[in-house]
Coordinates of C-alpha atoms in Angstrom, one line a residue:
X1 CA 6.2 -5.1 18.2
X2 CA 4.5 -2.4 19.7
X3 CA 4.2 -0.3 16.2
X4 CA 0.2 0.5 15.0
X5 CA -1.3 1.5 12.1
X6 CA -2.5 5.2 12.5
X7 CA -6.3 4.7 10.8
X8 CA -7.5 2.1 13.7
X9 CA -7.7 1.9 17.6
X10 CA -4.2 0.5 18.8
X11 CA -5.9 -2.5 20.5
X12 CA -7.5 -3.9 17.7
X13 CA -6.3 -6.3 15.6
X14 CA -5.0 -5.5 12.3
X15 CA -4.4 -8.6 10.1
X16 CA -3.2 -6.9 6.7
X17 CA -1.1 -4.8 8.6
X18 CA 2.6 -6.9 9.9
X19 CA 5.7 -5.4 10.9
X20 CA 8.9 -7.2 10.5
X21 CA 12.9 -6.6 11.8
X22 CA 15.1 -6.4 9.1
X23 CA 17.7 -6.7 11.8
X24 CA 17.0 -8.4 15.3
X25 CA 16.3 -6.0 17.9
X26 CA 16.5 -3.0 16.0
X27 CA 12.9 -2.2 17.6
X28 CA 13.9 -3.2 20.9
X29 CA 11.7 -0.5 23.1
X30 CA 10.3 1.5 20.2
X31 CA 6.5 2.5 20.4
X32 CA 5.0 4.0 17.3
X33 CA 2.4 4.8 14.7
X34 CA 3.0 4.4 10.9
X35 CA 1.0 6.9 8.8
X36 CA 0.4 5.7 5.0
X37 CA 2.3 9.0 2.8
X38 CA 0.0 11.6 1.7
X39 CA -1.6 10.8 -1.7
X40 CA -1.2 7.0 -0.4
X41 CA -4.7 6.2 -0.5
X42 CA -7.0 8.0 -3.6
X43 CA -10.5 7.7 -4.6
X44 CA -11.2 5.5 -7.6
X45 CA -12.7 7.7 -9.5
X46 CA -9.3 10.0 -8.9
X47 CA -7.6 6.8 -10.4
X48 CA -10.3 6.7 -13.6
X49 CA -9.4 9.8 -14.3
X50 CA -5.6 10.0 -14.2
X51 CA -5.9 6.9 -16.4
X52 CA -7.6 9.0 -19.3
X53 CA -5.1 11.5 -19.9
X54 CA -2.5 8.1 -21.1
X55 CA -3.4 7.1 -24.1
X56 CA -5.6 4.4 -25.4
X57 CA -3.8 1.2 -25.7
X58 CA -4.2 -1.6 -28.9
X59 CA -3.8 -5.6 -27.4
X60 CA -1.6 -7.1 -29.7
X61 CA -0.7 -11.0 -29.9
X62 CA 2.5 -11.2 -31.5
X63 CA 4.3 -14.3 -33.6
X64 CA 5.7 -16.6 -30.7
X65 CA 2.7 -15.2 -27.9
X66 CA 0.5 -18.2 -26.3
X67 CA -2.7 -17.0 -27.4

């Protein structure tokens, strides 16, 4: 459809990456690039860290719960 993924070369193949027409032939003779959103894509240890400022969390199995 003639729309690439901004990270990788536009002639190769991107398999996780799919673009589809929410109405037909809205893209008719579009060429373009999508760029993930800034703060998109973080580090895990970014992620880790975010996590500890939440606080810990008990598991509880409740009357009625499949165990």
């Amino acid at each position: 459809m003639n729309i690439y993924y901004d990270p990788f070369p536009r002639n190769e193949e991107i398999p996780f990456f799919m673009v589809k027409e929410l109405q037909s032939g809205y893209l008719s003779g579009v060429i373009g690039t999508f760029k993930d959103p800034e703060g998109y894509i973080v580090e895990d240890a970014e992620v880790e860290k975010f996590d500890t400022s939440f606080p810990t969390k008990e598991k509880k199995i409740l009357p009625g719960q499949l165990s």
